[in-house]
mmCIF file of C-alpha atoms in Angstrom:
data_model
loop_
_atom_site.group_PDB
_atom_site.id
_atom_site.type_symbol
_atom_site.label_atom_id
_atom_site.label_comp_id
_atom_site.label_asym_id
_atom_site.label_seq_id
_atom_site.Cartn_x
_atom_site.Cartn_y
_atom_site.Cartn_z
ATOM 1 C CA MET A 1 -0.045 0.373 0.080
ATOM 2 C CA ALA A 2 2.991 2.497 0.703
ATOM 3 C CA ARG A 3 4.531 1.776 -2.239
ATOM 4 C CA ARG A 4 1.470 2.733 -4.528
ATOM 5 C CA VAL A 5 1.568 5.353 -2.619
ATOM 6 C CA LEU A 6 4.881 6.918 -3.377
ATOM 7 C CA GLY A 7 3.566 5.696 -6.820
ATOM 8 C CA VAL A 8 0.854 7.920 -7.145
ATOM 9 C CA VAL A 9 2.785 10.807 -5.469
ATOM 10 C CA LEU A 10 5.879 10.502 -8.038
ATOM 11 C CA THR A 11 3.766 10.571 -10.537
ATOM 12 C CA VAL A 12 2.593 13.617 -9.587
ATOM 13 C CA VAL A 13 5.284 15.671 -9.050
ATOM 14 C CA ALA A 14 6.511 13.659 -12.354
ATOM 15 C CA VAL A 15 3.326 15.860 -14.538
ATOM 16 C CA ALA A 16 2.950 18.939 -13.258
ATOM 17 C CA ALA A 17 7.049 18.758 -13.375
ATOM 18 C CA CYS A 18 6.640 18.060 -17.699
ATOM 19 C CA VAL A 19 4.064 20.621 -17.467
ATOM 20 C CA VAL A 20 5.730 23.775 -15.592
ATOM 21 C CA THR A 21 9.217 22.786 -18.047
ATOM 22 C CA GLY A 22 6.081 22.782 -21.432
ATOM 23 C CA ILE A 23 4.926 26.187 -19.510
ATOM 24 C CA PHE A 24 8.694 28.107 -19.832
ATOM 25 C CA VAL A 25 9.811 26.546 -22.860
ATOM 26 C CA PHE A 26 6.738 27.338 -24.958
ATOM 27 C CA SER A 27 6.980 30.754 -23.239
ATOM 28 C CA THR A 28 10.623 31.084 -24.386
ATOM 29 C CA GLN A 29 9.292 30.576 -28.253
ATOM 30 C CA GLY A 30 8.045 33.845 -27.699
ATOM 31 C CA TYR A 31 9.772 35.485 -26.207
ATOM 32 C CA LEU A 32 11.178 38.759 -27.928
ATOM 33 C CA PRO A 33 14.100 40.403 -26.448
ATOM 34 C CA GLY A 34 13.372 44.000 -27.512
ATOM 35 C CA THR A 35 10.277 44.590 -26.870
ATOM 36 C CA LYS A 36 10.000 42.005 -23.583
ATOM 37 C CA THR A 37 6.524 40.660 -25.087
ATOM 38 C CA PHE A 38 5.495 37.031 -25.876
ATOM 39 C CA VAL A 39 3.684 36.279 -29.427
ATOM 40 C CA PRO A 40 3.121 32.579 -29.538
ATOM 41 C CA THR A 41 3.535 30.964 -33.086
ATOM 42 C CA TRP A 42 1.181 27.990 -33.906
ATOM 43 C CA TRP A 43 3.469 25.772 -34.099
ATOM 44 C CA SER A 44 4.782 26.370 -30.865
ATOM 45 C CA VAL A 45 1.026 26.340 -29.618
ATOM 46 C CA LEU A 46 1.023 22.615 -30.922
ATOM 47 C CA GLY A 47 4.575 21.793 -29.051
ATOM 48 C CA PHE A 48 3.377 22.878 -26.275
ATOM 49 C CA LEU A 49 -0.248 20.792 -26.847
ATOM 50 C CA ALA A 50 2.133 17.931 -27.557
ATOM 51 C CA SER A 51 3.914 18.785 -24.261
ATOM 52 C CA ILE A 52 0.538 18.232 -21.884
ATOM 53 C CA GLY A 53 0.028 14.857 -23.702
ATOM 54 C CA ALA A 54 3.409 13.893 -22.988
ATOM 55 C CA ALA A 55 2.597 15.163 -19.234
ATOM 56 C CA VAL A 56 0.260 13.398 -18.847
ATOM 57 C CA MET A 57 1.326 10.493 -20.850
ATOM 58 C CA LEU A 58 2.956 9.556 -17.859
ATOM 59 C CA CYS A 59 0.254 7.636 -16.154
ATOM 60 C CA TRP A 60 0.519 4.769 -18.258
ATOM 61 C CA ARG A 61 4.554 4.365 -18.316
ATOM 62 C CA HIS A 62 5.180 1.705 -15.765
ATOM 63 C CA ARG A 63 2.558 0.100 -18.045
ATOM 64 C CA TRP A 64 3.693 0.652 -21.541
ATOM 65 C CA PRO A 65 6.439 2.407 -20.931
ATOM 66 C CA LEU A 66 7.932 1.586 -25.143
ATOM 67 C CA LEU A 67 4.690 3.535 -26.518
ATOM 68 C CA VAL A 68 4.610 6.583 -23.556
ATOM 69 C CA THR A 69 8.281 7.141 -24.518
ATOM 70 C CA GLY A 70 8.171 7.014 -28.228
ATOM 71 C CA ILE A 71 5.546 9.883 -27.444
ATOM 72 C CA ALA A 72 7.373 12.093 -24.903
ATOM 73 C CA LEU A 73 9.842 12.160 -27.436
ATOM 74 C CA ALA A 74 7.961 14.012 -29.906
ATOM 75 C CA PRO A 75 7.189 17.386 -28.442
ATOM 76 C CA SER A 76 11.544 17.585 -28.443
ATOM 77 C CA LEU A 77 12.321 15.893 -31.671
ATOM 78 C CA VAL A 78 9.561 17.765 -33.374
ATOM 79 C CA PHE A 79 8.526 20.738 -31.783
ATOM 80 C CA GLY A 80 11.961 21.542 -30.470
ATOM 81 C CA PHE A 81 10.475 21.007 -26.779
ATOM 82 C CA GLU A 82 12.159 19.752 -23.515
ATOM 83 C CA SER A 83 12.491 15.926 -23.228
ATOM 84 C CA LEU A 84 12.384 15.843 -19.281
ATOM 85 C CA ALA A 85 8.383 13.326 -19.951
ATOM 86 C CA ALA A 86 11.484 11.964 -22.376
ATOM 87 C CA LEU A 87 13.781 10.658 -19.955
ATOM 88 C CA ILE A 88 11.171 10.142 -16.994
ATOM 89 C CA SER A 89 9.304 7.678 -19.176
ATOM 90 C CA LEU A 90 13.366 6.067 -20.286
ATOM 91 C CA ALA A 91 13.062 5.040 -16.636
ATOM 92 C CA ALA A 92 10.300 3.461 -16.795
ATOM 93 C CA LEU A 93 11.540 1.454 -19.861
ATOM 94 C CA ALA A 94 14.722 0.470 -18.522
ATOM 95 C CA ALA A 95 12.763 -0.831 -15.735
ATOM 96 C CA ALA A 96 10.513 -2.949 -17.298
ATOM 97 C CA ARG A 97 13.122 -4.159 -20.674
ATOM 98 C CA ARG A 98 15.884 -5.609 -20.614
ATOM 99 C CA ASP A 99 16.018 -5.676 -24.427
ATOM 100 C CA ARG A 100 17.932 -4.439 -27.411
ATOM 101 C CA LEU A 101 14.874 -1.557 -27.668
ATOM 102 C CA LEU A 102 16.697 -0.335 -24.336
ATOM 103 C CA PRO A 103 19.790 1.055 -25.179
ATOM 104 C CA LEU A 104 17.750 2.122 -28.478
ATOM 105 C CA GLY A 105 15.225 4.044 -26.243
ATOM 106 C CA ALA A 106 18.380 5.021 -24.567
ATOM 107 C CA VAL A 107 20.470 6.625 -26.957
ATOM 108 C CA VAL A 108 17.341 7.956 -28.663
ATOM 109 C CA VAL A 109 16.602 10.004 -25.668
ATOM 110 C CA TYR A 110 19.929 10.869 -25.293
ATOM 111 C CA ALA A 111 19.421 12.980 -28.811
ATOM 112 C CA ALA A 112 17.036 14.375 -27.591
ATOM 113 C CA THR A 113 18.216 16.166 -24.429
ATOM 114 C CA ALA A 114 21.065 17.150 -26.104
ATOM 115 C CA LEU A 115 18.577 18.737 -29.002
ATOM 116 C CA ALA A 116 16.883 20.143 -26.236
ATOM 117 C CA LEU A 117 20.562 22.036 -24.440
ATOM 118 C CA TRP A 118 21.397 23.157 -27.533
ATOM 119 C CA ARG A 119 18.593 25.390 -27.734
ATOM 120 C CA ASP A 120 18.400 27.085 -24.351
ATOM 121 C CA ALA A 121 22.022 27.059 -24.635
ATOM 122 C CA HIS A 122 21.459 29.336 -27.879
ATOM 123 C CA ARG A 123 18.342 31.702 -26.441
ATOM 124 C CA HIS A 124 18.535 34.420 -25.199
ATOM 125 C CA ARG A 125 19.777 35.804 -22.118
ATOM 126 C CA ASP A 126 16.862 36.493 -20.163
ATOM 127 C CA VAL A 127 15.410 32.788 -20.943
ATOM 128 C CA THR A 128 18.223 30.182 -21.283
ATOM 129 C CA ILE A 129 19.239 28.228 -18.471
ATOM 130 C CA ALA A 130 21.876 25.754 -20.196
ATOM 131 C CA GLY A 131 23.426 28.974 -21.606
ATOM 132 C CA LEU A 132 24.544 29.796 -17.833
ATOM 133 C CA ILE A 133 26.039 26.098 -17.471
ATOM 134 C CA VAL A 134 27.920 25.717 -21.110
ATOM 135 C CA GLY A 135 28.001 29.763 -22.366
ATOM 136 C CA ARG A 136 25.779 30.836 -24.659
ATOM 137 C CA GLU A 137 28.390 30.958 -27.887
ATOM 138 C CA THR A 138 29.368 28.263 -30.118
ATOM 139 C CA SER A 139 32.562 26.825 -29.631
ATOM 140 C CA ALA A 140 33.843 22.563 -29.115
ATOM 141 C CA GLY A 141 33.641 23.502 -25.256
ATOM 142 C CA GLN A 142 30.172 24.530 -25.547
ATOM 143 C CA VAL A 143 29.387 21.418 -27.496
ATOM 144 C CA ILE A 144 30.866 18.534 -24.651
ATOM 145 C CA GLY A 145 30.278 20.900 -22.123
ATOM 146 C CA ILE A 146 26.027 19.298 -23.609
ATOM 147 C CA LEU A 147 27.122 15.849 -24.825
ATOM 148 C CA LEU A 148 28.602 15.564 -20.804
ATOM 149 C CA LEU A 149 25.625 17.350 -19.515
ATOM 150 C CA ALA A 150 22.895 15.866 -21.920
ATOM 151 C CA SER A 151 25.037 12.078 -20.823
ATOM 152 C CA VAL A 152 24.294 12.982 -17.069
ATOM 153 C CA LEU A 153 20.890 13.608 -17.360
ATOM 154 C CA THR A 154 20.318 9.914 -19.529
ATOM 155 C CA ALA A 155 22.398 8.654 -16.983
ATOM 156 C CA ILE A 156 20.294 9.486 -14.000
ATOM 157 C CA PRO A 157 16.204 8.460 -15.205
ATOM 158 C CA LEU A 158 18.394 5.037 -16.562
ATOM 159 C CA ALA A 159 20.179 4.143 -13.629
ATOM 160 C CA VAL A 160 16.977 4.274 -11.289
ATOM 161 C CA GLY A 161 15.000 2.541 -14.232
ATOM 162 C CA ILE A 162 17.721 -0.464 -14.029
ATOM 163 C CA THR A 163 17.932 -0.266 -10.306
ATOM 164 C CA ARG A 164 13.735 -0.640 -9.908
ATOM 165 C CA GLY A 165 13.669 -3.344 -12.649
ATOM 166 C CA VAL A 166 17.136 -6.004 -11.185
ATOM 167 C CA ARG A 167 14.786 -5.055 -7.502
ATOM 168 C CA ASP A 168 11.751 -6.747 -8.906
ATOM 169 C CA ASP A 169 12.719 -8.991 -10.679
ATOM 170 C CA LEU A 170 14.852 -10.421 -7.174
ATOM 171 C CA ALA A 171 11.393 -10.207 -4.878
ATOM 172 C CA ARG A 172 9.373 -11.533 -8.496
ATOM 173 C CA ARG A 173 12.497 -14.846 -7.895
ATOM 174 C CA ASP A 174 12.633 -14.601 -4.630
ATOM 175 C CA ALA A 175 8.222 -15.220 -4.779
ATOM 176 C CA LEU A 176 8.831 -17.778 -7.326
ATOM 177 C CA GLU A 177 11.587 -19.607 -5.096
ATOM 178 C CA ARG A 178 9.209 -19.604 -1.757
ATOM 179 C CA GLU A 179 6.535 -21.198 -4.005
ATOM 180 C CA LEU A 180 8.436 -24.251 -5.108
ATOM 181 C CA ARG A 181 9.512 -24.653 -1.977
ATOM 182 C CA ALA A 182 6.444 -24.511 -1.145
ATOM 183 C CA GLU A 183 5.453 -26.898 -3.898
ATOM 184 C CA MET A 184 8.520 -29.395 -3.099
ATOM 185 C CA THR A 185 7.321 -29.609 1.075
ATOM 186 C CA ARG A 186 3.564 -30.260 -0.652
ATOM 187 C CA ARG A 187 4.898 -33.102 -2.606
ATOM 188 C CA ALA A 188 7.077 -34.390 0.312
ATOM 189 C CA GLU A 189 4.649 -34.539 2.208
ATOM 190 C CA ARG A 190 2.192 -36.889 0.016
ATOM 191 C CA THR A 191 5.364 -39.068 -0.259
ATOM 192 C CA ARG A 192 5.457 -39.207 2.671
ATOM 193 C CA ILE A 193 1.390 -40.267 3.581
ATOM 194 C CA ALA A 194 1.667 -42.373 1.212
ATOM 195 C CA ARG A 195 4.644 -44.659 2.038
ATOM 196 C CA GLU A 196 3.077 -44.693 5.768
ATOM 197 C CA MET A 197 -0.602 -45.853 3.976
ATOM 198 C CA HIS A 198 1.627 -48.609 2.456
ATOM 199 C CA ASP A 199 3.434 -49.555 5.439
ATOM 200 C CA VAL A 200 -0.133 -49.756 7.731
ATOM 201 C CA LEU A 201 -2.283 -50.492 6.148
ATOM 202 C CA GLY A 202 -0.881 -53.335 3.191
ATOM 203 C CA HIS A 203 0.508 -55.448 6.011
ATOM 204 C CA ARG A 204 -3.210 -55.799 8.295
ATOM 205 C CA LEU A 205 -4.688 -55.914 4.866
ATOM 206 C CA SER A 206 -2.554 -58.646 3.803
ATOM 207 C CA LEU A 207 -3.075 -60.009 7.314
ATOM 208 C CA LEU A 208 -6.563 -60.311 6.755
ATOM 209 C CA SER A 209 -6.627 -61.976 3.680
ATOM 210 C CA LEU A 210 -4.822 -64.599 4.299
ATOM 211 C CA GLN A 211 -7.022 -65.305 7.173
ATOM 212 C CA ALA A 212 -9.820 -65.372 5.839
ATOM 213 C CA GLY A 213 -8.154 -67.952 3.520
ATOM 214 C CA ALA A 214 -8.058 -69.616 6.845
ATOM 215 C CA LEU A 215 -11.458 -69.353 8.037
ATOM 216 C CA GLU A 216 -12.703 -70.779 4.303
ATOM 217 C CA VAL A 217 -10.094 -73.688 4.907
ATOM 218 C CA ASN A 218 -10.925 -74.055 7.931
ATOM 219 C CA GLN A 219 -14.851 -74.292 7.834
ATOM 220 C CA GLY A 220 -15.530 -78.288 8.640
ATOM 221 C CA ASP A 221 -12.982 -77.029 11.875
ATOM 222 C CA HIS A 222 -15.365 -75.633 14.078
ATOM 223 C CA ALA A 223 -12.746 -74.572 16.968
ATOM 224 C CA ARG A 224 -10.052 -73.385 13.800
ATOM 225 C CA ALA A 225 -12.934 -71.496 12.136
ATOM 226 C CA THR A 226 -13.937 -69.670 15.514
ATOM 227 C CA GLU A 227 -10.661 -69.016 15.991
ATOM 228 C CA ALA A 228 -9.642 -67.656 12.755
ATOM 229 C CA ALA A 229 -12.956 -65.236 11.889
ATOM 230 C CA ARG A 230 -12.101 -64.111 15.822
ATOM 231 C CA THR A 231 -8.612 -63.233 14.537
ATOM 232 C CA VAL A 232 -10.207 -62.019 11.492
ATOM 233 C CA ARG A 233 -11.909 -59.320 13.074
ATOM 234 C CA THR A 234 -8.998 -58.735 15.013
ATOM 235 C CA THR A 235 -7.257 -57.271 12.159
ATOM 236 C CA ALA A 236 -9.872 -56.233 10.900
ATOM 237 C CA ARG A 237 -10.893 -53.244 13.712
ATOM 238 C CA GLN A 238 -7.089 -52.874 13.979
ATOM 239 C CA SER A 239 -6.809 -52.567 10.338
ATOM 240 C CA LEU A 240 -10.267 -49.805 10.962
ATOM 241 C CA ASP A 241 -7.807 -48.267 13.463
ATOM 242 C CA ASP A 242 -5.390 -47.877 11.262
ATOM 243 C CA LEU A 243 -7.380 -46.000 8.557
ATOM 244 C CA ARG A 244 -8.565 -43.239 11.168
ATOM 245 C CA GLN A 245 -5.693 -42.439 11.935
ATOM 246 C CA VAL A 246 -4.414 -42.470 7.707
ATOM 247 C CA ILE A 247 -7.219 -40.258 7.546
ATOM 248 C CA GLY A 248 -6.524 -37.945 10.572
ATOM 249 C CA VAL A 249 -3.385 -37.727 8.964
ATOM 250 C CA LEU A 250 -4.916 -36.717 5.832
ATOM 251 C CA ARG A 251 -6.907 -34.037 7.321
ATOM 252 C CA ASP A 252 -4.664 -31.834 9.652
ATOM 253 C CA GLY A 253 -1.097 -33.087 8.102
ATOM 254 C CA LYS A 254 0.390 -34.703 11.897
ATOM 255 C CA GLY A 255 0.619 -38.098 13.724
ATOM 256 C CA PHE A 256 2.909 -39.963 11.833
ATOM 257 C CA ALA A 257 6.193 -38.465 10.981
ATOM 258 C CA GLU A 258 6.555 -36.716 14.818
ATOM 259 C CA PRO A 259 9.809 -37.640 15.667
ATOM 260 C CA ALA A 260 9.071 -37.050 19.922
ATOM 261 C CA GLY A 261 6.912 -36.262 22.216
ATOM 262 C CA ASP A 262 3.334 -38.200 23.366
ATOM 263 C CA PRO A 263 0.533 -38.304 21.235
ATOM 264 C CA ARG A 264 -1.677 -35.595 21.395
ATOM 265 C CA PRO A 265 -5.392 -37.437 22.821
ATOM 266 C CA GLY A 266 -7.231 -39.937 20.791
ATOM 267 C CA GLU A 267 -4.139 -40.937 18.375
ATOM 268 C CA HIS A 268 -1.960 -44.157 18.102
ATOM 269 C CA ALA A 269 1.172 -43.488 19.687
ATOM 270 C CA GLN A 270 4.179 -44.439 16.524
ATOM 271 C CA PRO A 271 5.744 -48.503 17.140
ATOM 272 C CA GLY A 272 8.878 -48.526 18.078
ATOM 273 C CA LEU A 273 11.408 -51.252 18.982
ATOM 274 C CA ALA A 274 8.951 -52.449 22.135
ATOM 275 C CA ASP A 275 6.100 -54.129 19.176
ATOM 276 C CA ILE A 276 7.389 -55.768 17.241
ATOM 277 C CA PRO A 277 7.290 -59.243 19.645
ATOM 278 C CA GLU A 278 3.699 -58.118 18.464
ATOM 279 C CA LEU A 279 4.040 -57.704 15.153
ATOM 280 C CA ILE A 280 5.695 -60.373 15.094
ATOM 281 C CA ALA A 281 2.963 -62.776 17.532
ATOM 282 C CA ASN A 282 0.127 -61.182 14.937
ATOM 283 C CA THR A 283 2.148 -62.917 12.184
ATOM 284 C CA ARG A 284 2.068 -66.055 13.554
ATOM 285 C CA ARG A 285 -1.335 -65.808 14.206
ATOM 286 C CA SER A 286 -1.644 -65.630 10.357
ATOM 287 C CA GLY A 287 -0.064 -69.261 8.998
ATOM 288 C CA LEU A 288 3.697 -67.205 9.413
ATOM 289 C CA SER A 289 6.154 -69.593 10.902
ATOM 290 C CA VAL A 290 8.545 -67.243 12.230
ATOM 291 C CA ASN A 291 12.648 -67.483 13.195
ATOM 292 C CA ILE A 292 13.181 -64.623 15.963
ATOM 293 C CA THR A 293 16.180 -63.707 17.111
ATOM 294 C CA ILE A 294 16.435 -59.766 18.751
ATOM 295 C CA LEU A 295 19.508 -59.390 20.681
ATOM 296 C CA LEU A 296 19.073 -55.235 21.250
ATOM 297 C CA ASP A 297 21.265 -53.058 24.117
ATOM 298 C CA GLU A 298 19.381 -50.262 25.531
ATOM 299 C CA ALA A 299 16.291 -50.128 23.251
ATOM 300 C CA ALA A 300 14.903 -48.531 25.098
ATOM 301 C CA ALA A 301 16.610 -45.601 25.148
ATOM 302 C CA ALA A 302 16.539 -46.125 21.383
ATOM 303 C CA PRO A 303 15.052 -43.184 19.252
ATOM 304 C CA ALA A 304 11.376 -43.246 18.714
ATOM 305 C CA LEU A 305 12.217 -42.026 14.648
ATOM 306 C CA LEU A 306 14.491 -45.197 14.618
ATOM 307 C CA GLY A 307 11.851 -47.760 16.701
ATOM 308 C CA THR A 308 8.959 -46.503 13.460
ATOM 309 C CA ALA A 309 11.807 -47.173 10.895
ATOM 310 C CA ALA A 310 13.377 -50.336 12.536
ATOM 311 C CA TYR A 311 9.024 -51.425 12.995
ATOM 312 C CA ARG A 312 7.960 -50.166 9.517
ATOM 313 C CA ILE A 313 10.409 -52.193 7.576
ATOM 314 C CA LEU A 314 10.198 -55.370 9.168
ATOM 315 C CA GLN A 315 6.433 -55.107 9.353
ATOM 316 C CA GLU A 316 6.858 -54.590 5.419
ATOM 317 C CA ALA A 317 9.590 -57.406 5.204
ATOM 318 C CA LEU A 318 6.654 -59.519 6.332
ATOM 319 C CA THR A 319 4.046 -58.924 4.931
ATOM 320 C CA ASN A 320 6.490 -59.747 1.307
ATOM 321 C CA VAL A 321 6.631 -62.634 2.507
ATOM 322 C CA LEU A 322 3.290 -62.974 2.748
ATOM 323 C CA ARG A 323 2.171 -61.854 -0.413
ATOM 324 C CA HIS A 324 5.440 -63.832 -2.319
ATOM 325 C CA ALA A 325 5.787 -66.900 -0.565
ATOM 326 C CA PRO A 326 3.345 -68.067 2.005
ATOM 327 C CA GLY A 327 4.078 -71.172 4.256
ATOM 328 C CA VAL A 328 7.254 -70.784 4.248
ATOM 329 C CA VAL A 329 9.321 -70.003 7.127
ATOM 330 C CA ALA A 330 11.065 -67.000 8.091
ATOM 331 C CA ASP A 331 14.011 -66.394 9.756
ATOM 332 C CA VAL A 332 14.321 -62.767 11.509
ATOM 333 C CA ALA A 333 16.941 -61.431 13.309
ATOM 334 C CA VAL A 334 17.027 -57.639 15.394
ATOM 335 C CA ARG A 335 20.330 -56.758 16.628
ATOM 336 C CA GLY A 336 22.484 -53.811 17.512
ATOM 337 C CA GLY A 337 22.732 -51.461 19.898
ATOM 338 C CA PRO A 338 23.778 -47.223 20.659
ATOM 339 C CA GLY A 339 26.908 -46.813 18.933
ATOM 340 C CA ALA A 340 26.692 -49.834 16.586
ATOM 341 C CA GLY A 341 23.298 -49.400 14.790
ATOM 342 C CA LEU A 342 20.500 -51.056 14.800
ATOM 343 C CA THR A 343 20.975 -54.185 11.911
ATOM 344 C CA ILE A 344 17.845 -56.350 10.651
ATOM 345 C CA GLU A 345 17.982 -59.144 8.142
ATOM 346 C CA VAL A 346 14.554 -60.859 7.024
ATOM 347 C CA VAL A 347 15.591 -64.032 5.651
ATOM 348 C CA ASN A 348 13.337 -67.340 3.620
ATOM 349 C CA PRO A 349 13.372 -69.311 1.725
ATOM 350 C CA LEU A 350 12.490 -69.509 -2.267
ATOM 351 C CA PRO A 351 9.162 -70.741 -3.147
ATOM 352 C CA ALA A 352 8.879 -73.233 -5.987
ATOM 353 C CA THR A 353 6.343 -71.194 -8.259
ATOM 354 C CA ALA A 354 5.692 -67.350 -6.806
ATOM 355 C CA PRO A 355 2.063 -67.038 -6.041
ATOM 356 C CA PRO A 356 0.592 -63.650 -8.631
ATOM 357 C CA SER A 357 1.010 -60.494 -6.071
ATOM 358 C CA PRO A 358 -1.174 -58.388 -5.389
ATOM 359 C CA GLY A 359 0.915 -55.602 -3.487
ATOM 360 C CA SER A 360 1.439 -52.315 -5.639
ATOM 361 C CA GLY A 361 5.159 -53.595 -5.784
ATOM 362 C CA THR A 362 6.417 -50.200 -3.470
ATOM 363 C CA GLY A 363 6.913 -52.114 -0.818
ATOM 364 C CA LEU A 364 10.790 -52.430 -1.222
ATOM 365 C CA THR A 365 11.122 -48.656 -2.855
ATOM 366 C CA GLY A 366 9.014 -47.418 0.649
ATOM 367 C CA ILE A 367 11.964 -49.296 2.799
ATOM 368 C CA THR A 368 14.763 -48.092 0.623
ATOM 369 C CA GLU A 369 13.215 -44.641 1.174
ATOM 370 C CA ARG A 370 13.303 -44.945 4.682
ATOM 371 C CA VAL A 371 16.472 -46.606 5.886
ATOM 372 C CA THR A 372 17.507 -43.218 3.052
ATOM 373 C CA LEU A 373 16.043 -40.954 4.800
ATOM 374 C CA LEU A 374 18.078 -42.361 8.703
ATOM 375 C CA GLY A 375 21.392 -42.403 6.289
ATOM 376 C CA GLY A 376 21.588 -45.991 6.761
ATOM 377 C CA LYS A 377 22.051 -48.894 4.217
ATOM 378 C CA VAL A 378 19.795 -51.202 2.848
ATOM 379 C CA GLY A 379 20.250 -54.552 0.541
ATOM 380 C CA ALA A 380 17.039 -56.922 -0.764
ATOM 381 C CA GLY A 381 17.472 -59.502 -3.231
ATOM 382 C CA PRO A 382 18.176 -63.301 -3.570
ATOM 383 C CA ALA A 383 20.847 -65.271 -1.110
ATOM 384 C CA ASP A 384 22.627 -68.917 -2.256
ATOM 385 C CA GLY A 385 19.865 -68.892 -4.841
ATOM 386 C CA GLU A 386 17.499 -70.720 -2.947
ATOM 387 C CA LYS A 387 17.008 -67.623 -0.407
ATOM 388 C CA PHE A 388 15.707 -63.621 -0.906
ATOM 389 C CA ALA A 389 17.137 -61.661 1.848
ATOM 390 C CA LEU A 390 16.155 -58.317 3.235
ATOM 391 C CA ARG A 391 19.309 -57.071 5.450
ATOM 392 C CA ALA A 392 19.160 -52.841 6.230
ATOM 393 C CA TRP A 393 20.839 -50.970 9.019
ATOM 394 C CA LEU A 394 20.519 -47.666 10.443
ATOM 395 C CA PRO A 395 22.630 -45.535 12.330
ATOM 396 C CA TRP A 396 21.918 -45.429 15.940
ATOM 397 C CA GLU A 397 23.556 -42.716 18.030
ATOM 398 C CA ARG A 398 25.339 -42.802 21.304
ATOM 399 C CA HIS A 399 24.166 -40.625 23.456
#
């Protein structure tokens, strides 16, 4: 707002100055030194009108800088009036243009200013201003003085315009950079939420699918069918809880990536190293045999972000085993401590025939992103020709 008010004030001052100089030149052109009378000619009247029109056009110099500069040159080049309006419009042209038109416009305005100074220097001593500076007699010194004075008068608006243009360009670039940073933040947030949705819901739904299959197989065994139905109901309830958490994250953008602190009332705490046994138990209830080895030093003091990452990595690895190699025995090892880092290994035999997987194929990608984000290392692929192994190492700083 303040900048807009300042712009209006400067425009009013510029227009007023051009009108005053136009009146002065108009009066000098009709001035008769011997009689000290004023006798205007029709040509001077036309020049005066053109000068007033150029002054009024300065109101639009920032919107149409090239057009206004061209109009402002007419009073000086055609009618022999002053070039003040052209100098002012040159500043707007320099602020708006960086192409070849700017040097061309600067040269033409410089020429118009030099001509205006030349004419003013050769007027009567009672009405001349330039003559008081460079002299009224034609000489080399007068020509050099006029050229230097015109250079100074042209350089001032040119420098002001270029400075303003550069400042505006920097402001626009800063705004664009802020917009790009905001967009990158939004994309990173969408990627984070998508990864969490995959990790949280993928495992639960894979368990639910296997449990539903077990329920169908055990229809003749009432006890096993009842147990399978109870497990399906529990898993479905947990999946709904996870889905509510995901919806909460999508609504307020919080809840998944809290690095520390207690969750807000009504929100689920992020899983950690202490929740790994429960994860293994749920996986076993779904029909996957798991041999687990956990050797952790100071597990309770592990950073929350490290514990959550380890849980999600192990969760995704077991989900992949359930999808791609059901019925095998998976060997899981979780070892580490402060200073040594945390190592997660999941090894399972390769099935003779791989069943079709309903997964999206982004599980290993999500694991790699998590490990890379924490500065760790990960590798996954066939081992010894008969097994598939996933090994991840995460740094665990010593406090």
